[in-house]
Amino acid sequence: MTTDPITWAEISIPALKNNLNVIRQATDNTKTMLVLKADAYGHGALDLAPHLDADALAVARIDEAKNLREHGYTGRLLLLSPLITPQLIETIQDQDIEIVLHSQSAVEHLLSMSLSKDNPVPVWLKVDSGMHRLGLNIDNAETFIDALLNKQGIQLQSLMSHFASADDLSSHQTQEQLSKIQKLHKKYPNLAVCVANSAGVFFHPDAHFDWIRAGIALYGINPSSHETELTKQLIPVMTLKAKVLDIKPIKAGDSVGYNARWTAHKPTRIAVIGIGYGDGFPRHAASGTPVLIKGVEYPLVGTVSMDLITVDIGDADIQVDDVATLWGEGLSTRKVAEFAETIAYELTTRVSQRVKRIIKK
Ligand SMILES: *Cc1c(COP(=O)(O)O)cnc(C)c1O
């Protein structure tokens, strides 16, 4: 016999499919790469992959890629940030995985290996157009592109670059990065280009090129505070829920929780809810963070504990065993993230293993 969970995350497959359609509508004929790194931003990569009809999936670590292969994903699969070693090359050839070369040393390392022309290594070359994290310096990329094109046993699939500020429509950085990429693209018109993240998909149509790489939008979250007709159609895939474990009246002047960080100014009632930082609910969520119960938002009060939070429900008609929504359908994950001084990406990614994922088909 199984017992009902106290804390769970509902994962909506119809929402996932809707979001992929929205991304496709935003990008016309562009090929779609979907980013499923970090267990699909905490949603569960193995649960989602069978429902995704994309041109390629991308992950950040070799074990994530191997796991998808072991569980039957047979489509194109890209490893975003590998360290190039002979063992890695053997594994990716064995498992039919494509890799990103993201530094001069990675390129030089691969060029120095003796590779068979019968089973060429599929590589995507990442150039740094201004983010200054990963990527080959774009100003001297040509030498390396030429070397890769001429090297036996390497198949150069596409140029790549990543935006630093595509979610911030007031920033000029995206345009600056884009003009550098366009300049390089003019020199290699036959090479595919892959640049746009989710924010690029919705807010920078000039950045779509041949391939887009979307993550957060697939999970139904707008990457930016700016909205468009299309971003409004995104539906959250994850809705995090937990049950009310107790309700207790408190007097004016009573404080609640560790270190008495919140004190009631008038008599009220506190709902104790079965979720905490042990589940991935952020400990930094401030008093006032909204919690949705029976369609109404109530403020979290006091310090978040490992397994519990406390919510000021006043005289609302709420009982033990009622269900609270922490984020997702009905309560914007972006909004909750702001109260915890983080971003929605971190909230979903950090939902811990003890939270049961319930897949809704
Ligand atoms: C995570 C990641 C993405 C996806 O970004 P979103 O903002 O989630 O769409 C795209 N490209 C690279 C290289 C990434 O690491």
Short mmCIF file of C-alpha atoms and ligand atoms in Angstrom, two decimals:
data_model
loop_
_atom_site.label_atom_id
_atom_site.label_comp_id
_atom_site.label_asym_id
_atom_site.label_seq_id
_atom_site.Cartn_x
_atom_site.Cartn_y
_atom_site.Cartn_z
CA MET A 1 0.00 0.00 0.00
CA THR A 2 1.26 3.47 -0.78
CA THR A 3 0.51 6.51 1.32
CA ASP A 4 -0.37 9.85 -0.18
CA PRO A 5 2.63 12.16 -0.23
CA ILE A 6 2.73 15.33 1.84
CA THR A 7 4.91 17.11 -0.71
CA TRP A 8 4.82 16.54 -4.46
CA ALA A 9 5.45 18.17 -7.83
CA GLU A 10 2.89 17.72 -10.55
CA ILE A 11 4.50 17.56 -13.97
CA SER A 12 2.09 18.36 -16.81
CA ILE A 13 2.85 16.72 -20.15
CA PRO A 14 0.08 18.68 -21.96
CA ALA A 15 1.74 21.90 -20.70
CA LEU A 16 5.11 20.67 -21.97
CA LYS A 17 3.70 19.97 -25.43
CA ASN A 18 1.93 23.32 -25.46
CA ASN A 19 5.18 25.12 -24.66
CA LEU A 20 7.08 23.31 -27.40
CA ASN A 21 4.38 24.46 -29.83
CA VAL A 22 4.69 28.03 -28.58
CA ILE A 23 8.47 27.90 -29.11
CA ARG A 24 7.93 26.51 -32.61
CA GLN A 25 5.44 29.29 -33.40
CA ALA A 26 7.98 31.88 -32.31
CA THR A 27 10.71 30.46 -34.52
CA ASP A 28 9.13 29.21 -37.78
CA ASN A 29 11.54 27.01 -39.69
CA THR A 30 14.36 27.10 -37.19
CA LYS A 31 15.49 23.75 -35.82
CA THR A 32 14.71 23.20 -32.16
CA MET A 33 17.19 22.01 -29.58
CA LEU A 34 15.69 21.52 -26.13
CA VAL A 35 17.89 21.83 -23.07
CA LEU A 36 17.27 19.05 -20.51
CA LYS A 37 20.34 19.62 -18.33
CA ALA A 38 20.14 19.29 -14.54
CA ASP A 39 17.39 16.69 -14.84
CA ALA A 40 15.34 18.97 -17.08
CA TYR A 41 15.65 21.89 -14.65
CA GLY A 42 14.39 19.59 -11.90
CA HIS A 43 11.35 18.34 -13.81
CA GLY A 44 12.78 14.87 -14.58
CA ALA A 45 14.55 14.42 -17.93
CA LEU A 46 13.65 10.75 -18.31
CA ASP A 47 9.97 11.47 -17.77
CA LEU A 48 9.90 14.30 -20.30
CA ALA A 49 12.15 13.03 -23.11
CA PRO A 50 9.67 10.47 -24.53
CA HIS A 51 7.11 13.26 -25.01
CA LEU A 52 9.43 15.63 -26.85
CA ASP A 53 9.52 15.77 -30.60
CA ALA A 54 12.58 17.99 -31.05
CA ASP A 55 15.46 18.12 -33.54
CA ALA A 56 17.94 17.57 -30.70
CA LEU A 57 18.20 17.49 -26.92
CA ALA A 58 21.08 19.02 -24.96
CA VAL A 59 22.53 18.28 -21.52
CA ALA A 60 25.55 19.52 -19.60
CA ARG A 61 27.18 16.34 -18.26
CA ILE A 62 28.12 13.06 -19.89
CA ASP A 63 26.20 11.01 -17.31
CA GLU A 64 23.02 12.93 -18.17
CA ALA A 65 23.54 12.07 -21.83
CA LYS A 66 24.30 8.41 -21.10
CA ASN A 67 21.22 8.16 -18.92
CA LEU A 68 18.98 9.42 -21.73
CA ARG A 69 20.54 6.89 -24.12
CA GLU A 70 20.17 4.05 -21.62
CA HIS A 71 16.49 4.86 -21.29
CA GLY A 72 15.81 4.74 -24.96
CA TYR A 73 16.23 8.25 -26.33
CA THR A 74 17.56 7.73 -29.86
CA GLY A 75 17.43 11.26 -31.33
CA ARG A 76 20.28 13.75 -31.66
CA LEU A 77 21.91 14.51 -28.33
CA LEU A 78 24.39 17.26 -27.56
CA LEU A 79 26.78 17.59 -24.65
CA LEU A 80 27.14 21.31 -23.83
CA SER A 81 30.19 21.55 -21.60
CA PRO A 82 32.50 18.54 -21.85
CA LEU A 83 36.16 18.23 -20.97
CA ILE A 84 37.86 16.67 -23.98
CA THR A 85 39.69 13.44 -23.14
CA PRO A 86 40.31 10.30 -25.19
CA GLN A 87 37.84 8.43 -22.94
CA LEU A 88 35.16 11.04 -23.56
CA ILE A 89 35.64 10.80 -27.32
CA GLU A 90 35.35 7.02 -27.10
CA THR A 91 32.15 7.27 -25.07
CA ILE A 92 30.46 9.82 -27.31
CA GLN A 93 31.31 7.85 -30.44
CA ASP A 94 30.02 4.71 -28.81
CA GLN A 95 26.78 6.39 -27.73
CA ASP A 96 26.27 8.65 -30.73
CA ILE A 97 26.53 11.90 -28.73
CA GLU A 98 27.60 15.25 -30.22
CA ILE A 99 29.85 17.63 -28.32
CA VAL A 100 30.45 21.34 -27.96
CA LEU A 101 34.04 22.54 -28.17
CA HIS A 102 33.99 25.55 -25.91
CA SER A 103 37.58 26.66 -25.49
CA GLN A 104 40.83 26.99 -27.36
CA SER A 105 42.30 24.15 -25.32
CA ALA A 106 39.37 21.87 -26.18
CA VAL A 107 39.84 22.61 -29.88
CA GLU A 108 43.59 22.11 -29.72
CA HIS A 109 43.18 18.90 -27.80
CA LEU A 110 40.77 17.42 -30.33
CA LEU A 111 42.90 18.58 -33.26
CA SER A 112 45.88 16.76 -31.76
CA MET A 113 44.08 13.41 -31.62
CA SER A 114 44.24 10.96 -34.47
CA LEU A 115 40.67 10.39 -35.56
CA SER A 116 39.19 7.94 -38.02
CA LYS A 117 37.44 9.43 -41.02
CA ASP A 118 34.95 6.53 -40.98
CA ASN A 119 33.35 7.60 -37.72
CA PRO A 120 33.77 11.39 -37.57
CA VAL A 121 33.28 13.20 -34.27
CA PRO A 122 30.31 15.60 -34.56
CA VAL A 123 31.28 18.91 -32.96
CA TRP A 124 29.62 22.27 -32.39
CA LEU A 125 32.04 25.16 -31.92
CA LYS A 126 31.15 27.68 -29.27
CA VAL A 127 32.54 31.18 -29.68
CA ASP A 128 32.60 33.85 -27.01
CA SER A 129 30.81 36.89 -28.44
CA GLY A 130 30.83 38.87 -25.19
CA MET A 131 29.58 36.81 -22.27
CA HIS A 132 33.16 35.90 -21.31
CA ARG A 133 32.28 32.56 -19.79
CA LEU A 134 32.72 29.61 -22.17
CA GLY A 135 33.63 29.94 -25.82
CA LEU A 136 36.59 30.48 -28.07
CA ASN A 137 37.54 34.14 -28.42
CA ILE A 138 35.51 35.22 -31.46
CA ASP A 139 38.26 37.53 -32.72
CA ASN A 140 40.61 34.65 -33.47
CA ALA A 141 38.06 31.94 -34.14
CA GLU A 142 38.71 31.75 -37.88
CA THR A 143 42.05 29.96 -37.60
CA PHE A 144 40.42 27.28 -35.49
CA ILE A 145 37.32 26.97 -37.65
CA ASP A 146 39.54 26.44 -40.68
CA ALA A 147 41.60 23.85 -38.83
CA LEU A 148 38.48 21.97 -37.75
CA LEU A 149 37.06 22.06 -41.27
CA ASN A 150 40.28 20.62 -42.64
CA LYS A 151 40.89 17.98 -40.03
CA GLN A 152 40.08 14.36 -40.85
CA GLY A 153 37.62 12.70 -38.50
CA ILE A 154 35.79 15.86 -37.40
CA GLN A 155 32.41 16.96 -38.61
CA LEU A 156 31.73 20.59 -37.75
CA GLN A 157 27.95 20.87 -37.31
CA SER A 158 27.39 24.43 -36.29
CA LEU A 159 28.76 27.56 -34.70
CA MET A 160 27.34 28.39 -31.30
CA SER A 161 27.37 31.34 -28.94
CA HIS A 162 25.49 32.26 -25.79
CA PHE A 163 23.82 35.52 -24.76
CA ALA A 164 24.50 37.14 -21.40
CA SER A 165 21.53 39.53 -21.23
CA ALA A 166 18.88 38.42 -23.75
CA ASP A 167 16.18 38.58 -21.04
CA ASP A 168 16.89 42.27 -20.37
CA LEU A 169 15.34 44.26 -23.20
CA SER A 170 16.95 47.49 -22.01
CA SER A 171 20.47 46.08 -22.43
CA HIS A 172 22.54 46.73 -25.58
CA GLN A 173 24.69 43.67 -24.97
CA THR A 174 22.60 41.27 -27.06
CA GLN A 175 22.84 43.53 -30.12
CA GLU A 176 26.60 43.82 -29.65
CA GLN A 177 26.98 40.06 -29.36
CA LEU A 178 24.72 39.53 -32.35
CA SER A 179 26.69 41.82 -34.65
CA LYS A 180 29.90 39.93 -33.86
CA ILE A 181 28.17 36.63 -34.60
CA GLN A 182 26.70 37.96 -37.86
CA LYS A 183 30.15 39.13 -38.93
CA LEU A 184 31.64 35.68 -38.34
CA HIS A 185 28.65 34.01 -40.01
CA LYS A 186 29.26 36.09 -43.18
CA LYS A 187 32.69 34.52 -43.47
CA TYR A 188 31.25 30.99 -43.16
CA PRO A 189 27.82 31.23 -44.80
CA ASN A 190 27.59 27.44 -45.17
CA LEU A 191 28.05 26.76 -41.48
CA ALA A 192 24.90 26.54 -39.36
CA VAL A 193 24.54 28.94 -36.42
CA CYS A 194 22.90 28.25 -33.05
CA VAL A 195 22.61 31.12 -30.59
CA ALA A 196 19.17 31.86 -29.17
CA ASN A 197 18.22 30.71 -25.67
CA SER A 198 14.57 31.08 -24.57
CA ALA A 199 14.88 34.86 -24.30
CA GLY A 200 16.40 34.92 -27.79
CA VAL A 201 13.46 32.88 -29.08
CA PHE A 202 10.87 35.42 -27.91
CA PHE A 203 12.65 38.75 -27.92
CA HIS A 204 15.42 38.58 -30.54
CA PRO A 205 14.16 37.16 -33.85
CA ASP A 206 17.45 38.23 -35.53
CA ALA A 207 19.16 35.64 -33.36
CA HIS A 208 17.18 32.62 -34.53
CA PHE A 209 19.51 31.57 -37.40
CA ASP A 210 19.41 27.77 -38.06
CA TRP A 211 18.95 26.38 -34.56
CA ILE A 212 17.53 27.68 -31.30
CA ARG A 213 18.34 26.19 -27.85
CA ALA A 214 15.46 26.57 -25.46
CA GLY A 215 15.32 25.58 -21.81
CA ILE A 216 13.19 27.60 -19.41
CA ALA A 217 10.41 28.35 -21.92
CA LEU A 218 9.89 24.63 -22.49
CA TYR A 219 9.09 24.39 -18.79
CA GLY A 220 6.50 27.14 -19.19
CA ILE A 221 8.37 30.00 -17.58
CA ASN A 222 8.96 33.34 -19.28
CA PRO A 223 12.72 34.05 -19.16
CA SER A 224 12.02 37.77 -18.87
CA SER A 225 9.71 40.18 -17.05
CA HIS A 226 8.70 41.40 -20.50
CA GLU A 227 5.62 39.68 -21.95
CA THR A 228 4.42 39.07 -25.51
CA GLU A 229 1.34 37.38 -26.95
CA LEU A 230 3.41 34.19 -27.21
CA THR A 231 5.03 34.24 -23.77
CA LYS A 232 1.53 34.63 -22.33
CA GLN A 233 0.68 31.24 -23.82
CA LEU A 234 3.39 29.40 -21.87
CA ILE A 235 1.97 27.08 -19.18
CA PRO A 236 4.05 26.00 -16.17
CA VAL A 237 5.01 22.32 -16.40
CA MET A 238 5.82 21.98 -12.68
CA THR A 239 3.32 22.78 -9.95
CA LEU A 240 4.78 22.25 -6.48
CA LYS A 241 2.25 21.27 -3.84
CA ALA A 242 2.16 20.37 -0.14
CA LYS A 243 -0.42 19.61 2.49
CA VAL A 244 -1.53 21.62 5.48
CA LEU A 245 -0.37 19.65 8.55
CA ASP A 246 -1.81 21.83 11.30
CA ILE A 247 -3.61 25.09 11.94
CA LYS A 248 -3.16 26.98 15.16
CA PRO A 249 -4.46 30.25 16.57
CA ILE A 250 -1.85 32.69 17.86
CA LYS A 251 -2.13 35.85 19.92
CA ALA A 252 -0.91 39.35 19.14
CA GLY A 253 2.74 39.50 20.20
CA ASP A 254 3.41 35.76 19.61
CA SER A 255 6.37 35.03 17.39
CA VAL A 256 6.57 32.15 14.92
CA GLY A 257 9.41 29.81 13.93
CA TYR A 258 13.20 29.66 14.35
CA ASN A 259 14.77 32.76 15.89
CA ALA A 260 11.35 34.36 16.25
CA ARG A 261 11.83 36.28 13.01
CA TRP A 262 8.12 37.13 12.66
CA THR A 263 5.72 38.37 15.28
CA ALA A 264 1.95 38.64 14.96
CA HIS A 265 0.64 42.19 15.44
CA LYS A 266 -2.93 40.97 15.91
CA PRO A 267 -4.55 37.62 16.73
CA THR A 268 -4.49 35.33 13.70
CA ARG A 269 -4.16 31.67 12.60
CA ILE A 270 -1.08 29.96 11.27
CA ALA A 271 -1.18 27.08 8.78
CA VAL A 272 1.84 24.77 9.06
CA ILE A 273 2.60 23.29 5.63
CA GLY A 274 4.71 20.23 4.85
CA ILE A 275 7.44 21.71 2.69
CA GLY A 276 10.82 23.19 3.55
CA TYR A 277 14.34 23.65 2.31
CA GLY A 278 14.80 19.87 2.47
CA ASP A 279 12.38 19.76 -0.45
CA GLY A 280 14.10 22.59 -2.27
CA PHE A 281 11.82 25.37 -1.09
CA PRO A 282 14.25 28.28 -0.69
CA ARG A 283 15.22 29.07 2.89
CA HIS A 284 15.66 32.68 1.81
CA ALA A 285 11.99 33.07 0.92
CA ALA A 286 11.05 36.19 2.85
CA SER A 287 8.02 36.74 5.05
CA GLY A 288 5.34 37.80 2.60
CA THR A 289 6.19 35.17 -0.05
CA PRO A 290 2.80 34.16 -1.50
CA VAL A 291 1.42 30.66 -0.87
CA LEU A 292 -1.75 29.67 -2.73
CA ILE A 293 -4.44 27.79 -0.80
CA LYS A 294 -7.91 27.18 -2.30
CA GLY A 295 -7.33 29.88 -4.89
CA VAL A 296 -6.20 32.62 -2.48
CA GLU A 297 -2.66 33.86 -1.80
CA TYR A 298 -1.55 34.02 1.84
CA PRO A 299 1.79 35.30 3.14
CA LEU A 300 4.50 32.98 4.37
CA VAL A 301 5.64 34.18 7.80
CA GLY A 302 8.77 33.36 9.77
CA THR A 303 11.81 31.32 8.83
CA VAL A 304 11.56 28.41 6.37
CA SER A 305 12.54 25.16 8.16
CA MET A 306 13.83 21.91 6.67
CA ASP A 307 10.42 20.25 6.38
CA LEU A 308 7.93 23.01 7.18
CA ILE A 309 6.79 26.52 6.47
CA THR A 310 4.28 28.68 8.33
CA VAL A 311 1.63 30.78 6.62
CA ASP A 312 -0.64 33.49 8.05
CA ILE A 313 -4.18 32.50 6.98
CA GLY A 314 -6.18 34.84 9.23
CA ASP A 315 -9.73 33.51 9.59
CA ALA A 316 -9.83 31.75 6.19
CA ASP A 317 -11.76 28.50 5.87
CA ILE A 318 -8.77 26.18 5.60
CA GLN A 319 -8.42 22.74 7.20
CA VAL A 320 -5.72 20.21 7.94
CA ASP A 321 -5.10 18.09 4.78
CA ASP A 322 -5.95 20.98 2.42
CA VAL A 323 -3.46 21.49 -0.40
CA ALA A 324 -1.16 24.48 -0.83
CA THR A 325 0.54 25.43 -4.10
CA LEU A 326 4.05 26.82 -3.70
CA TRP A 327 4.56 27.68 -7.38
CA GLY A 328 3.35 26.72 -10.86
CA GLU A 329 -0.25 26.65 -12.06
CA GLY A 330 -2.04 29.58 -10.40
CA LEU A 331 1.06 31.05 -8.73
CA SER A 332 3.88 32.43 -10.87
CA THR A 333 7.22 30.73 -10.24
CA ARG A 334 8.92 33.98 -11.27
CA LYS A 335 7.02 35.87 -8.59
CA VAL A 336 7.94 33.39 -5.83
CA ALA A 337 11.58 33.53 -7.00
CA GLU A 338 11.62 37.29 -6.52
CA PHE A 339 10.61 36.90 -2.87
CA ALA A 340 13.53 34.51 -2.42
CA GLU A 341 15.92 36.82 -4.31
CA THR A 342 16.59 34.21 -6.95
CA ILE A 343 15.31 33.15 -10.38
CA ALA A 344 12.67 30.60 -11.37
CA TYR A 345 15.40 28.40 -12.92
CA GLU A 346 16.92 27.83 -9.49
CA LEU A 347 13.59 27.08 -7.83
CA THR A 348 12.59 24.23 -10.15
CA THR A 349 16.14 22.87 -10.46
CA ARG A 350 16.55 22.57 -6.71
CA VAL A 351 13.39 20.59 -5.97
CA SER A 352 14.96 17.67 -4.14
CA GLN A 353 14.73 13.94 -4.72
CA ARG A 354 12.34 13.32 -1.83
CA VAL A 355 9.63 15.32 -3.62
CA LYS A 356 7.61 12.84 -5.63
CA ARG A 357 7.10 13.84 -9.26
CA ILE A 358 3.56 13.00 -10.35
CA ILE A 359 3.31 12.91 -14.12
CA LYS A 360 0.01 14.18 -15.51
CA LYS A 361 -0.55 12.95 -19.05
C1 LIG B 1 21.01 26.29 -20.22
C2 LIG B 1 21.44 26.72 -21.56
C3 LIG B 1 20.50 27.15 -22.52
C4 LIG B 1 19.02 27.32 -22.22
O1 LIG B 1 18.78 28.59 -21.67
P1 LIG B 1 17.29 29.07 -21.28
O2 LIG B 1 17.47 30.44 -20.80
O3 LIG B 1 16.83 28.13 -20.21
O4 LIG B 1 16.47 28.93 -22.51
C5 LIG B 1 20.95 27.44 -23.79
N1 LIG B 1 22.26 27.33 -24.10
C6 LIG B 1 23.18 26.95 -23.20
C7 LIG B 1 24.60 26.88 -23.60
C8 LIG B 1 22.81 26.65 -21.91
O5 LIG B 1 23.74 26.27 -21.03
#
